[in-house]
Every structure is written in C-alpha cells, then in structure tokens.
Amino acid sequence: AQSVTQPDIHITVSEGASLELRCNYSYGATPYLFWYVQSPGQGLQLLLKYFSGDTLVQGIKGFEAEFKRSQSSFNLRKPSVHWSDAAEYFCAVNTGGFKTIFGAGTRLFVKA
Amino acid sequence: SQTIHQWPATLVQPVGSPLSLECTVEGTSNPNLYWYRQAAGRGLQLLFYSVGIGQISSEVPQNLSASRPQDRQFILSSKKLLLSDSGFYLCAWQLQGAINQPQHFGDGTRLSIL
C-alpha cells in the first residue's frame, strides 16, 4: 500500500537559519506530490506541488522542494526561516486515485 | 476564483447529541469533495469522499455519515455523538476529473464533545 513518512515529528530552527523537512513515500511509480502548511486552528494551505519535469519545484512563501526518485523523497526547504513560518507541515501523495495520502506532519518551531 | 466555506467554526456538543457540519464550495462545478478528521497533534484521517451528488464513499466505519444533497454542498452528520468524535474536521474540494491536482481546504470546525 502507498504510504507517506515524515520522520520528524517536530523541528526547531533559529530565525534566519535554513530549513529542510523530510518526506519519503512508498509507491512503485512517480506519484503526484504536495506540501501543505497548517497554522494553528486553520485549514491546510498548499505550498507547492510536483507532477513531472524539473525535480526542483518552487512554491509560495519562499519554499522549494526537490523530488529524488532514487530516494523516494520529496524534501521541503527554505533558505532562511521567518518566525511566521512556525506551523505544521504536511507532505501528501496522490497515486492516481481519488484519495490523497497525507503524512503525519512535522511541527516547526522557530526560535528568536 | 474558487472558495470553500465550513461552518460552524467551533462547536461544543454533549455526548449523545446529533451533529451537522456543513461545507459549501463556490466558483467550480461538480468538484470532488472530502471530509477529514484531525485529532490533536496527528495527521489527517479521510472520513468520506464524494465524486457527485448523492455519491458517498466511506473510508472508516463509525457513527458518522455524509451526504451531498447539492453539487457543491457536503454535510457531515451524526445521530448520536461519542466522546471519541472530538476533533478538528476539515472539508476539502478538488477539481473533478483532476486527480493529480491538489485538494483545497476549508478553515475547519473544532468539535468538542462533553
């Protein structure tokens, strides 16, 4: 069965530092990949998506993600974190059906 | 542009009472619609999805039900709430026939059962 793993339950970074959130998926072919962000008490907002083509995709709020087929990974990055980036981040995979599989999420804390 | 509305934003209900949460989408036709539950500090659990009026697929057996009486309206219901029904409920829509497209979420309903 398809699955999505976000190995880090929470991460703390200093403001201005770089960020990388990990995401691994289990699927035989290339899935459709997404990253979402959720602020407390809010719904999920799409940051970026990957379907095909260039393996480095740019998203909103200065985020980018790189698809690595050999590692079955789709890690999210940001060069310089702002305090407003503190939130929960979800990686998600769609393998061609009606359902999208979400990871358990990584909570990001930003310290001054 | 498309928008999605969920209400109420928060709800406190006693055990054994009924439930009705509503979700509506504007600006698109015949979307795929989804209900998720998010327990505190946990990921999203898909409860129901719908690809058309009156078409409901249930993912998790439970005392909740869903209905789609109109093209862009999706309702989550229960006849008798349990303590375990507490959580954050999210509605989402997706372009019909575009399974490679992302889902778009409402702002959620925080449900507390007393």
Short mmCIF file of C-alpha atoms in Angstrom, two decimals:
data_model
loop_
_atom_site.label_atom_id
_atom_site.label_comp_id
_atom_site.label_asym_id
_atom_site.label_seq_id
_atom_site.Cartn_x
_atom_site.Cartn_y
_atom_site.Cartn_z
CA ALA A 1 0.00 0.00 0.00
CA GLN A 2 1.10 3.53 -0.65
CA SER A 3 2.38 5.47 2.34
CA VAL A 4 3.97 8.76 3.27
CA THR A 5 6.51 9.13 6.06
CA GLN A 6 7.59 12.34 7.69
CA PRO A 7 10.33 11.15 10.04
CA ASP A 8 10.46 14.27 12.18
CA ILE A 9 7.51 14.92 14.47
CA HIS A 10 8.88 18.36 15.31
CA ILE A 11 11.83 20.52 14.38
CA THR A 12 13.20 23.68 15.98
CA VAL A 13 15.26 26.15 13.97
CA SER A 14 16.54 29.61 14.68
CA GLU A 15 15.09 32.52 12.80
CA GLY A 16 17.21 33.18 9.72
CA ALA A 17 18.54 29.62 9.59
CA SER A 18 17.87 27.24 6.76
CA LEU A 19 15.21 24.57 6.95
CA GLU A 20 14.73 21.13 5.49
CA LEU A 21 11.70 18.97 6.24
CA ARG A 22 11.89 15.37 5.17
CA CYS A 23 9.28 13.34 3.33
CA ASN A 24 9.54 9.80 1.99
CA TYR A 25 6.88 7.93 0.10
CA SER A 26 6.27 4.35 -0.82
CA TYR A 27 4.99 3.80 -4.34
CA GLY A 28 6.25 1.94 -7.39
CA ALA A 29 5.92 4.76 -9.86
CA THR A 30 6.20 8.53 -9.63
CA PRO A 31 3.29 9.89 -7.64
CA TYR A 32 1.84 13.37 -7.55
CA LEU A 33 3.47 15.10 -4.58
CA PHE A 34 2.34 18.03 -2.46
CA TRP A 35 3.41 20.04 0.55
CA TYR A 36 0.85 21.84 2.70
CA VAL A 37 1.18 24.16 5.69
CA GLN A 38 -1.30 24.45 8.55
CA SER A 39 -1.33 27.27 11.07
CA PRO A 40 -3.00 26.52 14.43
CA GLY A 41 -6.77 26.31 14.13
CA GLN A 42 -6.70 26.74 10.37
CA GLY A 43 -7.11 24.58 7.32
CA LEU A 44 -4.28 23.37 5.12
CA GLN A 45 -2.75 25.69 2.54
CA LEU A 46 -0.94 24.34 -0.50
CA LEU A 47 2.73 25.35 -0.63
CA LEU A 48 3.79 23.54 -3.79
CA LYS A 49 3.21 20.51 -5.97
CA TYR A 50 5.18 18.19 -8.24
CA PHE A 51 3.79 16.20 -11.15
CA SER A 52 6.66 15.78 -13.59
CA GLY A 53 9.51 17.64 -15.21
CA ASP A 54 12.00 19.70 -13.29
CA THR A 55 12.64 17.94 -9.99
CA LEU A 56 13.13 21.20 -8.11
CA VAL A 57 9.83 23.00 -7.66
CA GLN A 58 9.23 26.44 -6.29
CA GLY A 59 6.31 27.29 -4.09
CA ILE A 60 4.80 30.14 -2.20
CA LYS A 61 6.37 31.91 0.81
CA GLY A 62 9.90 31.18 -0.42
CA PHE A 63 9.65 27.40 -0.10
CA GLU A 64 11.02 24.87 -2.56
CA ALA A 65 11.08 21.09 -2.71
CA GLU A 66 13.20 18.58 -4.54
CA PHE A 67 11.94 15.28 -5.87
CA LYS A 68 14.51 12.49 -5.76
CA ARG A 69 13.26 9.35 -7.41
CA SER A 70 16.20 7.23 -6.27
CA GLN A 71 15.47 8.06 -2.65
CA SER A 72 11.66 8.21 -2.94
CA SER A 73 11.88 11.57 -1.25
CA PHE A 74 10.33 14.99 -1.63
CA ASN A 75 12.01 17.22 0.95
CA LEU A 76 10.86 20.76 1.62
CA ARG A 77 13.43 23.53 2.02
CA LYS A 78 13.66 27.19 2.81
CA PRO A 79 16.95 29.13 2.86
CA SER A 80 16.02 31.50 5.69
CA VAL A 81 13.20 30.83 8.11
CA HIS A 82 11.00 33.61 9.46
CA TRP A 83 9.13 33.47 12.75
CA SER A 84 5.87 33.41 10.80
CA ASP A 85 6.84 30.05 9.30
CA ALA A 86 6.13 28.34 12.60
CA ALA A 87 3.32 25.90 11.74
CA GLU A 88 2.69 22.28 10.92
CA TYR A 89 3.77 20.97 7.54
CA PHE A 90 2.24 18.03 5.73
CA CYS A 91 3.62 16.07 2.83
CA ALA A 92 0.99 14.37 0.67
CA VAL A 93 0.93 11.87 -2.16
CA ASN A 94 -1.65 11.01 -4.80
CA THR A 95 -1.00 7.88 -6.81
CA GLY A 96 -3.75 8.40 -9.35
CA GLY A 97 -6.96 7.74 -7.46
CA PHE A 98 -9.48 9.88 -5.65
CA LYS A 99 -7.59 9.71 -2.39
CA THR A 100 -4.59 11.72 -1.31
CA ILE A 101 -2.43 10.23 1.42
CA PHE A 102 -1.09 12.65 3.99
CA GLY A 103 1.91 12.24 6.22
CA ALA A 104 1.57 12.65 9.97
CA GLY A 105 3.02 16.13 9.79
CA THR A 106 6.08 17.94 11.12
CA ARG A 107 5.62 20.79 13.54
CA LEU A 108 8.10 23.59 13.02
CA PHE A 109 9.15 25.79 15.93
CA VAL A 110 11.14 28.95 15.23
CA LYS A 111 13.28 30.45 17.99
CA ALA A 112 14.45 34.04 18.07
CA SER B 1 -11.93 32.11 -8.09
CA GLN B 2 -13.00 29.14 -6.02
CA THR B 3 -13.77 29.37 -2.34
CA ILE B 4 -14.77 26.86 0.32
CA HIS B 5 -16.76 27.60 3.44
CA GLN B 6 -17.20 25.49 6.53
CA TRP B 7 -19.42 26.19 9.50
CA PRO B 8 -19.60 26.43 12.33
CA ALA B 9 -16.01 27.25 13.18
CA THR B 10 -16.35 25.80 16.67
CA LEU B 11 -18.96 23.59 18.27
CA VAL B 12 -19.42 22.17 21.73
CA GLN B 13 -21.89 19.32 21.97
CA PRO B 14 -22.93 16.88 24.70
CA VAL B 15 -22.44 13.16 24.28
CA GLY B 16 -25.41 11.58 22.54
CA SER B 17 -26.50 14.73 20.73
CA PRO B 18 -26.81 14.96 16.93
CA LEU B 19 -24.34 16.68 14.64
CA SER B 20 -24.49 18.52 11.37
CA LEU B 21 -21.46 20.20 9.84
CA GLU B 22 -21.80 21.93 6.52
CA CYS B 23 -19.36 22.66 3.74
CA THR B 24 -20.03 24.58 0.55
CA VAL B 25 -17.85 25.35 -2.43
CA GLU B 26 -18.22 28.29 -4.80
CA GLY B 27 -16.72 29.01 -8.18
CA THR B 28 -16.50 25.49 -9.55
CA SER B 29 -18.85 22.76 -10.71
CA ASN B 30 -19.04 19.10 -9.80
CA PRO B 31 -15.97 19.07 -7.55
CA ASN B 32 -14.70 16.06 -5.68
CA LEU B 33 -15.48 16.69 -2.01
CA TYR B 34 -13.80 15.29 1.09
CA TRP B 35 -14.29 15.18 4.87
CA TYR B 36 -11.25 14.65 7.09
CA ARG B 37 -10.78 14.45 10.84
CA GLN B 38 -7.64 15.61 12.53
CA ALA B 39 -7.06 14.51 16.10
CA ALA B 40 -4.87 16.69 18.29
CA GLY B 41 -1.25 16.55 17.15
CA ARG B 42 -1.98 13.98 14.50
CA GLY B 43 -2.36 13.78 10.75
CA LEU B 44 -5.45 13.73 8.61
CA GLN B 45 -7.85 10.82 8.58
CA LEU B 46 -10.07 10.61 5.50
CA LEU B 47 -13.67 10.01 6.55
CA PHE B 48 -15.73 10.39 3.37
CA TYR B 49 -15.39 11.50 -0.20
CA SER B 50 -17.86 12.23 -2.95
CA VAL B 51 -17.47 12.47 -6.71
CA GLY B 52 -21.04 13.59 -7.40
CA ILE B 53 -24.46 14.36 -5.96
CA GLY B 54 -25.67 11.51 -3.80
CA GLN B 55 -22.42 9.56 -4.26
CA ILE B 56 -20.65 8.98 -0.95
CA SER B 57 -17.70 6.71 -0.23
CA SER B 58 -16.95 5.91 3.39
CA GLU B 59 -13.41 5.23 4.47
CA VAL B 60 -13.79 4.47 8.14
CA PRO B 61 -16.75 2.69 9.73
CA GLN B 62 -18.08 4.83 12.55
CA ASN B 63 -21.17 6.62 13.74
CA LEU B 64 -20.70 9.46 11.29
CA SER B 65 -22.36 9.81 7.90
CA ALA B 66 -22.07 12.20 4.99
CA SER B 67 -24.46 13.49 2.37
CA ARG B 68 -24.22 15.57 -0.76
CA PRO B 69 -27.67 16.98 -1.43
CA GLN B 70 -26.42 19.54 -3.93
CA ASP B 71 -23.46 19.72 -6.29
CA ARG B 72 -21.37 22.00 -4.08
CA GLN B 73 -22.70 21.11 -0.64
CA PHE B 74 -21.27 18.42 1.59
CA ILE B 75 -22.68 17.63 5.01
CA LEU B 76 -21.21 15.58 7.84
CA SER B 77 -23.73 14.19 10.31
CA SER B 78 -24.18 12.01 13.33
CA LYS B 79 -27.30 10.87 15.14
CA LYS B 80 -25.51 10.38 18.46
CA LEU B 81 -22.10 11.83 19.17
CA LEU B 82 -19.45 9.93 21.12
CA LEU B 83 -16.60 11.38 23.14
CA SER B 84 -14.23 9.97 20.54
CA ASP B 85 -15.81 12.19 17.88
CA SER B 86 -13.99 15.20 19.28
CA GLY B 87 -11.51 16.68 16.87
CA PHE B 88 -10.88 19.12 14.08
CA TYR B 89 -12.96 18.45 10.98
CA LEU B 90 -11.80 19.63 7.61
CA CYS B 91 -13.64 19.78 4.33
CA ALA B 92 -11.75 19.88 1.05
CA TRP B 93 -12.53 20.12 -2.65
CA GLN B 94 -10.69 19.06 -5.76
CA LEU B 95 -11.32 19.67 -9.44
CA GLN B 96 -13.47 16.92 -10.90
CA GLY B 97 -11.51 14.56 -13.08
CA ALA B 98 -8.22 16.12 -12.00
CA ILE B 99 -6.88 13.61 -9.52
CA ASN B 100 -3.39 14.94 -9.99
CA GLN B 101 -4.49 18.32 -8.73
CA PRO B 102 -4.25 19.34 -5.07
CA GLN B 103 -7.10 19.41 -2.64
CA HIS B 104 -8.15 22.78 -1.25
CA PHE B 105 -9.22 23.01 2.36
CA GLY B 106 -11.71 24.97 4.39
CA ASP B 107 -10.82 26.55 7.71
CA GLY B 108 -12.17 23.61 9.68
CA THR B 109 -14.60 23.05 12.54
CA ARG B 110 -13.33 22.43 16.05
CA LEU B 111 -15.74 19.94 17.66
CA SER B 112 -15.61 19.33 21.39
CA ILE B 113 -17.78 16.66 22.97
CA LEU B 114 -18.61 17.00 26.66
#
